mmCIF file of C-alpha atoms and ligand atoms in Angstrom:
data_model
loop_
_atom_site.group_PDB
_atom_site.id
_atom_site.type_symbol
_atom_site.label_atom_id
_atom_site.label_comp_id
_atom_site.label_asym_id
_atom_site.label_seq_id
_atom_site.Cartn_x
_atom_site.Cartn_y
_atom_site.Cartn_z
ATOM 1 C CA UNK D 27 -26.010 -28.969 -20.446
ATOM 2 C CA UNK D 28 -23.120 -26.654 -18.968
ATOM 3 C CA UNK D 29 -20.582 -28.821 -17.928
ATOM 4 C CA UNK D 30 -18.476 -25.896 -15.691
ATOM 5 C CA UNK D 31 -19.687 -22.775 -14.157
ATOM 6 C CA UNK D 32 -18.113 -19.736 -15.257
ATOM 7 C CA UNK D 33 -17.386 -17.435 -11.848
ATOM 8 C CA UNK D 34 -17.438 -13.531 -12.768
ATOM 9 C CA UNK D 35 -15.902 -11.452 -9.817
ATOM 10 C CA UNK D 36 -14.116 -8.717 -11.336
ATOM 11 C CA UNK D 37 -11.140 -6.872 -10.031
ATOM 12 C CA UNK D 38 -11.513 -3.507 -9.111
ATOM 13 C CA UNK D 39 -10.121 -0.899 -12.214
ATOM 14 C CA UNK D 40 -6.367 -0.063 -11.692
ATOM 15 C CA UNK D 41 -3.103 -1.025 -12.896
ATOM 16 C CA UNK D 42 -3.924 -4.702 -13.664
ATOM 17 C CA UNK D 43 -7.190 -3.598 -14.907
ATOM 18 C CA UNK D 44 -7.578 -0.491 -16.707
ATOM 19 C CA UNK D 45 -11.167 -0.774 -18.097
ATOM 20 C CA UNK D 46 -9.553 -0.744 -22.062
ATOM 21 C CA UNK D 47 -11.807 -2.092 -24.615
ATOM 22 C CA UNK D 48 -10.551 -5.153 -26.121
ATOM 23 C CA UNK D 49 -12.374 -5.142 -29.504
ATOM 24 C CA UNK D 50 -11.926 -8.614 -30.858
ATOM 25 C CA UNK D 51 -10.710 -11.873 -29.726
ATOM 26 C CA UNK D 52 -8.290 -13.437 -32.022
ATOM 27 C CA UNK D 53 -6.708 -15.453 -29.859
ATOM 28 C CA UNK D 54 -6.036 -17.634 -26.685
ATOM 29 C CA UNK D 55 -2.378 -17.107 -24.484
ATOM 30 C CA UNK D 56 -2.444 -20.335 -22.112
ATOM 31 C CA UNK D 57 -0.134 -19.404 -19.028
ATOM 32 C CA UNK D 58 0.260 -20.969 -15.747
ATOM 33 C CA UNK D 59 0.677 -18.808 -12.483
ATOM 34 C CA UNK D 60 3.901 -20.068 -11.793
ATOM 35 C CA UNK D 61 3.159 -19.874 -8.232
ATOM 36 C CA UNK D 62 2.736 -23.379 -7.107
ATOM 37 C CA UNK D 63 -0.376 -24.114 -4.671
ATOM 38 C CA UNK D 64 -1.567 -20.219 -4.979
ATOM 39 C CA UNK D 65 -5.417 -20.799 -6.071
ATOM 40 C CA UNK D 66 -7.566 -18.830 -8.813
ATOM 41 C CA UNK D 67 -9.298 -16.273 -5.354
ATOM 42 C CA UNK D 68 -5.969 -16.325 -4.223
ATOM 43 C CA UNK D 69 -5.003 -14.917 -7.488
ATOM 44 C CA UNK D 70 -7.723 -12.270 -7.725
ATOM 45 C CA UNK D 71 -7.064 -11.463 -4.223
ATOM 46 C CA UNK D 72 -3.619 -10.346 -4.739
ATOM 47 C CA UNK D 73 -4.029 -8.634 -8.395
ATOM 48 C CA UNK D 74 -7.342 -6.562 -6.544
ATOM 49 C CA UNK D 75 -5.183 -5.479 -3.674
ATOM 50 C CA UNK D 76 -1.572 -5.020 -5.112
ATOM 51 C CA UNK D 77 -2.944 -4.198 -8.491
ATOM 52 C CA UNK D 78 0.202 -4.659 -10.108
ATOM 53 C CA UNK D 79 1.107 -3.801 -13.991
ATOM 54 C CA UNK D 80 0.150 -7.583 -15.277
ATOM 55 C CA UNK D 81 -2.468 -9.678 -15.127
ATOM 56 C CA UNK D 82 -5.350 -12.180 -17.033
ATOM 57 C CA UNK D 83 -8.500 -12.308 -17.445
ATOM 58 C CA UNK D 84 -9.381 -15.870 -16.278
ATOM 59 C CA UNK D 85 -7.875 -17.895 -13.484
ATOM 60 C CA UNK D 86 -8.829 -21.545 -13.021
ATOM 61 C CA UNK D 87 -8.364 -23.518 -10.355
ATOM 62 C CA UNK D 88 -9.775 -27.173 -8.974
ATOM 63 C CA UNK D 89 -13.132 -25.122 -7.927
ATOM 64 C CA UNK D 90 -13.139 -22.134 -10.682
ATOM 65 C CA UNK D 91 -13.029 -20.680 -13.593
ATOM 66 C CA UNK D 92 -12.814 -17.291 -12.463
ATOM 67 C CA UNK D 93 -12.669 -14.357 -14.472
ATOM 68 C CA UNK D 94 -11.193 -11.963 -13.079
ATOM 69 C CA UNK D 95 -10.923 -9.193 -15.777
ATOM 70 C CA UNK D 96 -14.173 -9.315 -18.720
ATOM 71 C CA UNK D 97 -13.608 -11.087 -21.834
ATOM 72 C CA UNK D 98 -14.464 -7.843 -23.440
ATOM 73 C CA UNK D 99 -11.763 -5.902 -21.637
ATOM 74 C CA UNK D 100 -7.744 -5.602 -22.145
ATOM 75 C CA UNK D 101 -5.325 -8.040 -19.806
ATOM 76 C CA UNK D 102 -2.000 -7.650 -19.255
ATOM 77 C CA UNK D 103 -0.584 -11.252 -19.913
ATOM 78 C CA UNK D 104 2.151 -10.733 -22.578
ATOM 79 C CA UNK D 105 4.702 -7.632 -22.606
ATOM 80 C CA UNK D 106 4.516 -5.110 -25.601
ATOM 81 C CA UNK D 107 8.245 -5.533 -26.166
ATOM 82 C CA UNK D 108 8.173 -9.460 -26.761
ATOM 83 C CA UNK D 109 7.670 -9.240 -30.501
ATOM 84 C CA UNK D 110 6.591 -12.715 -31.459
ATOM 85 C CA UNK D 111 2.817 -12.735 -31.104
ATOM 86 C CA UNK D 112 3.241 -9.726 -34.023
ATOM 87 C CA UNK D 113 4.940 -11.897 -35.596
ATOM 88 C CA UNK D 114 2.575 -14.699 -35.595
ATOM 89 C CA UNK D 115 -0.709 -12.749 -34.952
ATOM 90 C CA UNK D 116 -0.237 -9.111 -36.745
ATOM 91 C CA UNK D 117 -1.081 -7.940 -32.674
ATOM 92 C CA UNK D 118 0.031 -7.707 -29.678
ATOM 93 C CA UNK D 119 -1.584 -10.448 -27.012
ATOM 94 C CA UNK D 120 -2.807 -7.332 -24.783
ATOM 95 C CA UNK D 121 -4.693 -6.118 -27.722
ATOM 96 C CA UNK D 122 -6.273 -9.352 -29.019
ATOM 97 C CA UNK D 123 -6.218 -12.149 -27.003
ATOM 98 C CA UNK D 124 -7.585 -13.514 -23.888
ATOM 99 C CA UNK D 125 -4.862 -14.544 -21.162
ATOM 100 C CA UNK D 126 -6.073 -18.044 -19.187
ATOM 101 C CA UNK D 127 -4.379 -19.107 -16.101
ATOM 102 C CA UNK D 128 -3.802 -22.683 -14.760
ATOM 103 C CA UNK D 129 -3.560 -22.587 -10.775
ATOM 104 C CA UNK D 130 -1.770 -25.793 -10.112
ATOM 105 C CA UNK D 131 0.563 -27.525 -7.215
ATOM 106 C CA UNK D 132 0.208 -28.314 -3.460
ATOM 107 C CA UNK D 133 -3.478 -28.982 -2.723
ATOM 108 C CA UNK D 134 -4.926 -27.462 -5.911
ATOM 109 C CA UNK D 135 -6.030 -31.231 -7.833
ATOM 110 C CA UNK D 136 -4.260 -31.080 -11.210
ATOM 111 C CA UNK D 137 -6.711 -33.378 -12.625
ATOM 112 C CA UNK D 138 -9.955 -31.166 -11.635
ATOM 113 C CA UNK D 139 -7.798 -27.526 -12.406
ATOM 114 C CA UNK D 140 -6.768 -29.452 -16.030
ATOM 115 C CA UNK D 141 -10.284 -30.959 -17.062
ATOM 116 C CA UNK D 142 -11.599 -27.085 -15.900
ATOM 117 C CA UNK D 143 -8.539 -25.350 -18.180
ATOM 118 C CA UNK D 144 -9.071 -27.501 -21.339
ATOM 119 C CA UNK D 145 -12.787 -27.369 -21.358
ATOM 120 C CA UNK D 146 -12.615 -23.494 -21.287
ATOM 121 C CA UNK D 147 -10.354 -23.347 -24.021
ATOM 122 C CA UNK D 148 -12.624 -25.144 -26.031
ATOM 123 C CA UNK D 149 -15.492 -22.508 -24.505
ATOM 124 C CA UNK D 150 -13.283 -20.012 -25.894
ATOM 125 C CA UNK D 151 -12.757 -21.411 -29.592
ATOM 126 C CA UNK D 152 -16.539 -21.667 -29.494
ATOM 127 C CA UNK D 153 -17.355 -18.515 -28.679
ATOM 128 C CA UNK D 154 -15.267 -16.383 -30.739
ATOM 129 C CA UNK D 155 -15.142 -18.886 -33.942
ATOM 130 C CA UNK D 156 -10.892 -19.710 -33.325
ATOM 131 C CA UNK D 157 -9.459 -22.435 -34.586
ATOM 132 C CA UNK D 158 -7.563 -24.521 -32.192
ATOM 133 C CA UNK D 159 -4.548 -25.734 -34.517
ATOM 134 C CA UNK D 160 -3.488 -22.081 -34.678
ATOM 135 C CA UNK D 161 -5.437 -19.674 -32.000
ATOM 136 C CA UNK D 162 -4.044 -20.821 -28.886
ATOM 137 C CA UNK D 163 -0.368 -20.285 -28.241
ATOM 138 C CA UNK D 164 1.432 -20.960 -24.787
ATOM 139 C CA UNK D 165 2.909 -18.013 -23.415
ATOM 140 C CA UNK D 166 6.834 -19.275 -23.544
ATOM 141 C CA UNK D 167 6.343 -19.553 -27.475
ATOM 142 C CA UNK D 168 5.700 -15.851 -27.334
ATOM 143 C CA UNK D 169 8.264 -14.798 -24.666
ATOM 144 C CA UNK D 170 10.660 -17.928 -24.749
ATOM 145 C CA UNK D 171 12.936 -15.893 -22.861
ATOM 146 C CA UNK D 172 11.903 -15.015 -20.010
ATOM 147 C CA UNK D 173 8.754 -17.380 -19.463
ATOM 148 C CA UNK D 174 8.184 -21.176 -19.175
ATOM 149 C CA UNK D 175 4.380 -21.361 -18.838
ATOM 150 C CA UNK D 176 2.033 -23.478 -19.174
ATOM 151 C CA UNK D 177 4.463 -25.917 -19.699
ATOM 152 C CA UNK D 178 5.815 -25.574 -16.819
ATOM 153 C CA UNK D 179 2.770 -27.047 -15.085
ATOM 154 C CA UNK D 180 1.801 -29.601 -17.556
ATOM 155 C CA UNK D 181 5.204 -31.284 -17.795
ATOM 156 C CA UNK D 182 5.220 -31.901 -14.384
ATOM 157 C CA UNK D 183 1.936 -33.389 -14.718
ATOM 158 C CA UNK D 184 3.396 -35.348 -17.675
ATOM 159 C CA UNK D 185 1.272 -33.320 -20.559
ATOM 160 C CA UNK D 186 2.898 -32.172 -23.558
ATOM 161 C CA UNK D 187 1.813 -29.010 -25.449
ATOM 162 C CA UNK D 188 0.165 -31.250 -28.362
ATOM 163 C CA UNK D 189 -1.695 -33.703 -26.125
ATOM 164 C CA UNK D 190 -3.265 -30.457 -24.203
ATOM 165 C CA UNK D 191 -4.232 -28.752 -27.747
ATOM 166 C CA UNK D 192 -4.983 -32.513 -28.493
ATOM 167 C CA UNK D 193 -7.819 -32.367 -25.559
ATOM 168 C CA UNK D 194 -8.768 -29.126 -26.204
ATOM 169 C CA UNK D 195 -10.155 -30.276 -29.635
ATOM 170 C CA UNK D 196 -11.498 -33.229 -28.271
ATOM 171 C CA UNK D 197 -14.057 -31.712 -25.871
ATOM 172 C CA UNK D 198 -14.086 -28.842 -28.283
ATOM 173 C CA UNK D 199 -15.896 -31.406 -30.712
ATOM 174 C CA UNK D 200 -17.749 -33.723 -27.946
ATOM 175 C CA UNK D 201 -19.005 -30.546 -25.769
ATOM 176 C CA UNK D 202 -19.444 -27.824 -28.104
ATOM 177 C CA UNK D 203 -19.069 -28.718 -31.968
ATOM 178 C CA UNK D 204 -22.773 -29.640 -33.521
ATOM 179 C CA UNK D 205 -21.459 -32.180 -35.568
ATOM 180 C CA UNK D 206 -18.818 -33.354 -32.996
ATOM 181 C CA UNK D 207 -21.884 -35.298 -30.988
ATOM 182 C CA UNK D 208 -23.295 -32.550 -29.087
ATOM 183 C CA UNK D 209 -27.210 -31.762 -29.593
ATOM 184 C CA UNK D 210 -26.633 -28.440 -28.078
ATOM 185 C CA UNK D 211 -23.344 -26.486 -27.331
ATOM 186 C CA UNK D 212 -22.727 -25.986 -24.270
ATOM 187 C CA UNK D 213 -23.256 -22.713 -23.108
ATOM 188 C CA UNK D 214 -21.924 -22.177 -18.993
ATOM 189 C CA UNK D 215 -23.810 -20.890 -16.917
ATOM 190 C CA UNK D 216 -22.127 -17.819 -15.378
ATOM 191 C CA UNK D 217 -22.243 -16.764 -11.890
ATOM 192 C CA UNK D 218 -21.385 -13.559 -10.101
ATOM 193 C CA UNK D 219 -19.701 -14.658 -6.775
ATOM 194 C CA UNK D 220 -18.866 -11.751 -5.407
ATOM 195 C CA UNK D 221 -16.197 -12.445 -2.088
ATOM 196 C CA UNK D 222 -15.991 -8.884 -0.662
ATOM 197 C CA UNK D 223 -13.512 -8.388 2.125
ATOM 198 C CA UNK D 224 -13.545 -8.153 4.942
ATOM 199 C CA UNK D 225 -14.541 -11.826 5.442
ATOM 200 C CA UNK D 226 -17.274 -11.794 8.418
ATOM 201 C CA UNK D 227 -20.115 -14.089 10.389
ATOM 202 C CA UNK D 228 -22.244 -15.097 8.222
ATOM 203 C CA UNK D 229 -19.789 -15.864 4.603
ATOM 204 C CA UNK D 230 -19.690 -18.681 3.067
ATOM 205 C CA UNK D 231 -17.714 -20.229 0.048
ATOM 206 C CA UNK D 232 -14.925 -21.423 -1.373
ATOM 207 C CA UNK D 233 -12.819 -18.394 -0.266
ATOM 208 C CA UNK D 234 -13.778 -18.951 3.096
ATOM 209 C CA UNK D 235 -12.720 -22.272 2.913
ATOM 210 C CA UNK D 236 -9.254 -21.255 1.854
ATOM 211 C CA UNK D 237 -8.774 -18.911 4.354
ATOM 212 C CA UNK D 238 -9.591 -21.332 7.471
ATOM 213 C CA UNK D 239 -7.322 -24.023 5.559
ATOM 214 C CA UNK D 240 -4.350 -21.297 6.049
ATOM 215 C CA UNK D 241 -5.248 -20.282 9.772
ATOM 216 C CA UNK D 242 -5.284 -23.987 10.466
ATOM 217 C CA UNK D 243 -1.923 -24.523 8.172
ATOM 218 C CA UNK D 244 -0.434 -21.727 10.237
ATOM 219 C CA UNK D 245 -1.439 -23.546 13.622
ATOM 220 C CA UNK D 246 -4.565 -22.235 14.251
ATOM 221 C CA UNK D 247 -6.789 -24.878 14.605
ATOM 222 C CA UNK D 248 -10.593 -25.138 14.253
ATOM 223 C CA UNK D 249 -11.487 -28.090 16.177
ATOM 224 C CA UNK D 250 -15.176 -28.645 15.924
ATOM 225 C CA UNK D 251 -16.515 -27.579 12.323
ATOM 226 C CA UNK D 252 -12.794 -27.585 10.812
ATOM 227 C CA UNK D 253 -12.582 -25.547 7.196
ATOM 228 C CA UNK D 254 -16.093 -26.450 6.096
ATOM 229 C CA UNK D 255 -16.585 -22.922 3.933
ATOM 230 C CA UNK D 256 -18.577 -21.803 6.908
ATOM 231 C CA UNK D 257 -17.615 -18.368 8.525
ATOM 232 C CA UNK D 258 -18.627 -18.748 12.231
ATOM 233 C CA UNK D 259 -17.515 -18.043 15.538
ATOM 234 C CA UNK D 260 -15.183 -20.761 15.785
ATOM 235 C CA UNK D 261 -13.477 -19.309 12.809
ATOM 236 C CA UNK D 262 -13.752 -15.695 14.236
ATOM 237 C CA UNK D 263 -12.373 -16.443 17.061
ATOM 238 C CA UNK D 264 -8.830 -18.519 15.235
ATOM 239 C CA UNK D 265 -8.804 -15.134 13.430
ATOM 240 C CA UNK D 266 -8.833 -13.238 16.807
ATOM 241 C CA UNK D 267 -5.852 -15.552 18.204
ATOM 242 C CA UNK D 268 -3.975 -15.416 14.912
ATOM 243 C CA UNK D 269 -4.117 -11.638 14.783
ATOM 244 C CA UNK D 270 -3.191 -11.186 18.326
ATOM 245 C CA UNK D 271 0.078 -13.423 17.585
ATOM 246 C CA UNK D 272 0.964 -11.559 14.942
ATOM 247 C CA UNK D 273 0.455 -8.008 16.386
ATOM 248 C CA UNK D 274 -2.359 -7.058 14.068
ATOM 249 C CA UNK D 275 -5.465 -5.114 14.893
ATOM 250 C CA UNK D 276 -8.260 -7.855 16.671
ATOM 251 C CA UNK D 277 -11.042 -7.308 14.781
ATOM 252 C CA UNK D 278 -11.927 -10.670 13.982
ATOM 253 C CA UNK D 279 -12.453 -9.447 10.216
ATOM 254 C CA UNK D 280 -10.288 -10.912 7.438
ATOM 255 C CA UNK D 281 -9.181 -7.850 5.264
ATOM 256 C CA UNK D 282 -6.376 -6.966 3.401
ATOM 257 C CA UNK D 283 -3.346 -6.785 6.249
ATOM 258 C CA UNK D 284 -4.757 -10.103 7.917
ATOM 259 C CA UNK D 285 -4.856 -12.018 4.718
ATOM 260 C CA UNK D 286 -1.575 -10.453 3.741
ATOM 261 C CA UNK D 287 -0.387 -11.491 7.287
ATOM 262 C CA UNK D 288 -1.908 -15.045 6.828
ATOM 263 C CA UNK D 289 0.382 -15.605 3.105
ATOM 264 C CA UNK D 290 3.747 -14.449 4.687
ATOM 265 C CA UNK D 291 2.984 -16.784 7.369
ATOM 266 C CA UNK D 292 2.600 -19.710 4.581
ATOM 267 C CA UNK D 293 5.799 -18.325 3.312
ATOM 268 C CA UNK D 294 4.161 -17.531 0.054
ATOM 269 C CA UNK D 295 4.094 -14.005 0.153
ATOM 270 C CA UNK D 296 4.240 -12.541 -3.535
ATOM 271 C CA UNK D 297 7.340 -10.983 -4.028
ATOM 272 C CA UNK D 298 4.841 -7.184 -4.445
ATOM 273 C CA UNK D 299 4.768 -7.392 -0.554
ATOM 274 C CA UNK D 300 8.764 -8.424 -0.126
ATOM 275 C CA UNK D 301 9.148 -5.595 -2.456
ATOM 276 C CA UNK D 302 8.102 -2.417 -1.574
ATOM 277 C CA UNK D 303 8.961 0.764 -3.897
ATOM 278 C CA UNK D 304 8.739 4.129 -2.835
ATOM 279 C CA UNK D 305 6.760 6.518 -4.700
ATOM 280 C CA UNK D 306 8.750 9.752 -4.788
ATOM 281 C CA UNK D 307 11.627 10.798 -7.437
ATOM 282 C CA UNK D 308 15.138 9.485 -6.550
ATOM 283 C CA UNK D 309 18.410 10.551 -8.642
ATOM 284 C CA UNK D 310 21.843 10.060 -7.483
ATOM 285 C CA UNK D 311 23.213 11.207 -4.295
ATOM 286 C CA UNK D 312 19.998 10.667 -2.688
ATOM 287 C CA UNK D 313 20.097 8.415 0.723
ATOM 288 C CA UNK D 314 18.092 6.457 3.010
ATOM 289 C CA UNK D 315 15.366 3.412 3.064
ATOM 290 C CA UNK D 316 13.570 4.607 -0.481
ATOM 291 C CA UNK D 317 16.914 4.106 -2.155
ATOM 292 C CA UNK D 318 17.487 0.929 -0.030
ATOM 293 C CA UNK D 319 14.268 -0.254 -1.568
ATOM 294 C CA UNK D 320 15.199 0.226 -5.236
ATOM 295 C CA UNK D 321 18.199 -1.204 -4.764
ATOM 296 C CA UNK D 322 16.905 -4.844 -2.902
ATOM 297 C CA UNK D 323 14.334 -4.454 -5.840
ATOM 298 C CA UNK D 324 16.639 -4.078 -8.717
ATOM 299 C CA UNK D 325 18.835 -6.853 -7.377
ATOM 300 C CA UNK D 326 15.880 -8.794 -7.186
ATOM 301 C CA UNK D 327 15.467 -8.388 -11.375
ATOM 302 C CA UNK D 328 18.916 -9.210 -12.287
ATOM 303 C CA UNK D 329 20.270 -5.075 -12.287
ATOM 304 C CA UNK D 330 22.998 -5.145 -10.002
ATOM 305 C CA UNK D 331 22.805 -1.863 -8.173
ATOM 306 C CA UNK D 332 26.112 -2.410 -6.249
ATOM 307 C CA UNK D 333 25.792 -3.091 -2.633
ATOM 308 C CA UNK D 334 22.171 -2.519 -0.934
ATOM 309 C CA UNK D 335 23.798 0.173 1.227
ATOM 310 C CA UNK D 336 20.321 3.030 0.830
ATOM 311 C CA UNK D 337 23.073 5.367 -1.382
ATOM 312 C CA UNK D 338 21.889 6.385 -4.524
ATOM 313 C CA UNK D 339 25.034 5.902 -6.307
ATOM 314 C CA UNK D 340 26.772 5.499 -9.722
ATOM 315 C CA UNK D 341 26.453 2.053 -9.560
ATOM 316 C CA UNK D 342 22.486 2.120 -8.560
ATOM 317 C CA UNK D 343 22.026 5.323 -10.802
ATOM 318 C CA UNK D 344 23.720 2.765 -13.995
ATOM 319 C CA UNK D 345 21.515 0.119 -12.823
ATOM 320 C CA UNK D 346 18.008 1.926 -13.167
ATOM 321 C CA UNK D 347 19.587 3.450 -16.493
ATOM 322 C CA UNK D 348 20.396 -0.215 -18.282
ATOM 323 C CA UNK D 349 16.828 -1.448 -16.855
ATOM 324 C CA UNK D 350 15.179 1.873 -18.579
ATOM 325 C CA UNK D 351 16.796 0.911 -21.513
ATOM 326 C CA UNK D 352 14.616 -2.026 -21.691
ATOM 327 C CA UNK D 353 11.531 -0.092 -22.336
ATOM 328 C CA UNK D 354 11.052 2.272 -25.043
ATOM 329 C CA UNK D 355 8.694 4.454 -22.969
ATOM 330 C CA UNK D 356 11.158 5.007 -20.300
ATOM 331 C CA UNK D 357 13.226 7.867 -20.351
ATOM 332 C CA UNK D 358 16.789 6.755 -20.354
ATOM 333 C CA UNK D 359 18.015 9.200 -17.345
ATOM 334 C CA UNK D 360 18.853 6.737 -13.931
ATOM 335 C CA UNK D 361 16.673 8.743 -12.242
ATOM 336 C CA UNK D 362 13.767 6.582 -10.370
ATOM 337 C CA UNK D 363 10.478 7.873 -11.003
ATOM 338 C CA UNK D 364 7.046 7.050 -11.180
ATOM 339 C CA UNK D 365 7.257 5.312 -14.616
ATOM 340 C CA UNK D 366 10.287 3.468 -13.789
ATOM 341 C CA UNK D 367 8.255 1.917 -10.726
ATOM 342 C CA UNK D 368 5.841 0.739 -12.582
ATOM 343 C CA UNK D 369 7.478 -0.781 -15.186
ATOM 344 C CA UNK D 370 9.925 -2.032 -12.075
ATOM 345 C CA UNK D 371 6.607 -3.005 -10.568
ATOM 346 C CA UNK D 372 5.718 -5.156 -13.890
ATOM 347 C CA UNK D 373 8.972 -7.069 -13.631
ATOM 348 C CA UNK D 374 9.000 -7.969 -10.040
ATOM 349 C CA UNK D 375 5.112 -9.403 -10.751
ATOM 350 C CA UNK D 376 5.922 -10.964 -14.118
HETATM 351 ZN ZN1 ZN L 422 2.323 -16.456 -18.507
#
């Protein structure tokens, strides 16, 4: 018998998901989000709207296991440029392995998000014949410089590295191994939720759910039925009240600048919306709120563009140049272009 449900509710294609085959699994990345309390739709809400250059295939949660991007398509969990997983693996992460997520702090249950995370590990060594001594590797052994994850999360849940592999083979034997116990392997059973926005009347779900938590975090209160996954016109009407406060369009209807709205509010607005970048060409000598933008951006990454003054100067024009020099597909010029927001882009998300 299945003992999670596997949620399906793909992303839309774009820069987190660009529809590239991945042609065999040969490993596992275990990340966390690093965003404390921010839950697996939460996730797949913000890489569907912001679509920025990163993102995993499978976010888990206290509720879900939700894929977000198919097993059989590429992720971008790992940069190209961190060199160990060729080290270890003969490929790049992107190209062979499937990126897995744990959601985890302020009302996500670690226990629940944990039991969910190690059990589809071991779904994943089943599946694709990996052996868990060697085919799952934590994301800060492959980019120990720049990333933490997942021990980040399970350290502060007092789980080392080797007790989580530890429980990975564990229910890998009891759950899925034939002569681990098991009479059959488990095989999930896999749903396709799809939560379409704009939430209306008449959803239901988890999603839902989330979304009346936050209007009721952010003082708008649902007296009677309280957040009980239900969208009604109690609900409708806190979303009416909460948009008029916040000078959005009263619609009722929970789409893209009302959810946005409702995450500043919670003060966890990802940094893609305290970042914006402007999409035309900027070289030096150029002035005004796109450079402004760059700069706050850059500063943001660690490349000091002088002060955040909205001049394109020397100082700004030496900053874009030493962050170009990061990437090998970047030309090495200072000017700010499409390429360098992306990659720019990439950073701010990563
Ligand atoms: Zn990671």
């Amino acid at each position: 018998m299945a003992k999670y449900n596997i949620t399906q509710d793909y992303i839309d294609y774009g820069d987190s998901r660009s529809g590239e085959e991945l042609q065999n699994v040969e490993y596992i990345v275990s990340h966390d989000t690093g965003n404390p309390g921010s839950t697996a739709y939460n996730n797949r809400s913000y890489f569907d709207r912001i679509q920025p250059l990163a993102s995993a295939h499978t976010f888990i949660d206290d509720n879900y296991i939700l894929e977000i991007i198919p097993q059989t398509e590429k992720a971008w969990h790992v940069r190209y440029n961190a060199a160990k997983d060729n080290t270890l693996f003969g490929e790049d992460a992107n190209d062979a392995a499937i990126g897995v997520e744990l959601a985890y702090g302020s009302n996500i249950d670690f226990q629940d998000a944990y039991n969910r995370y190690v059990w589809y590990h071991a779904y994943l060594i089943d599946k694709y014949g990996l052996n868990p001594d060697t085919d799952i590797v934590a994301h800060s052994t492959l980019d120990p410089q720049r990333r933490t994850d997942p021990q980040n999360a399970l350290h502060q849940n007092g789980i080392s590295w080797d007790e989580f592999i530890q429980d990975v083979k564990e229910v890998y034997q009891t759950e899925f191994s034939e002569d681990g116990g098991a009479t059959e392997p488990a095989e999930p059973e896999v749903k396709g939720v799809s939560v379409e926005l704009p939430l209306d009347i008449g959803d239901e779900g988890q999603f839902v759910k989330e979304i009346q938590q936050d209007l009721i975090r952010t003082g708008f209160p649902l007296p009677i039925y309280g957040a009980d996954g239900i969208y009604g016109e109690e609900t409708q009407r806190a979303v009416m009240r909460f948009q008029s406060a916040y000078g959005l369009h009263v619609d009722g209807l929970v789409g893209p600048n009302t959810l946005a709205k409702l995450k500043e509010v919670l003060g966890s607005s990802s940094p893609a919306i305290d970042f914006p970048l402007p999409d035309k060409v900027l070289s030096l000598g150029d002035e005004g709120e796109a450079a402004k933008q760059v700069q706050r951006a850059l500063k943001d990454i660690n490349f000091d563009p002088g002060a955040i003054d909205g001049i394109y100067g020397p100082k700004t024009q030496d900053a874009v140049r030493r962050f170009q020099s990061m990437y090998a597909a970047l030309a090495n010029d200072g000017i700010y272009g499409p390429n360098t927001r992306k990659y720019i882009r990439m950073e701010l998300n990563d």
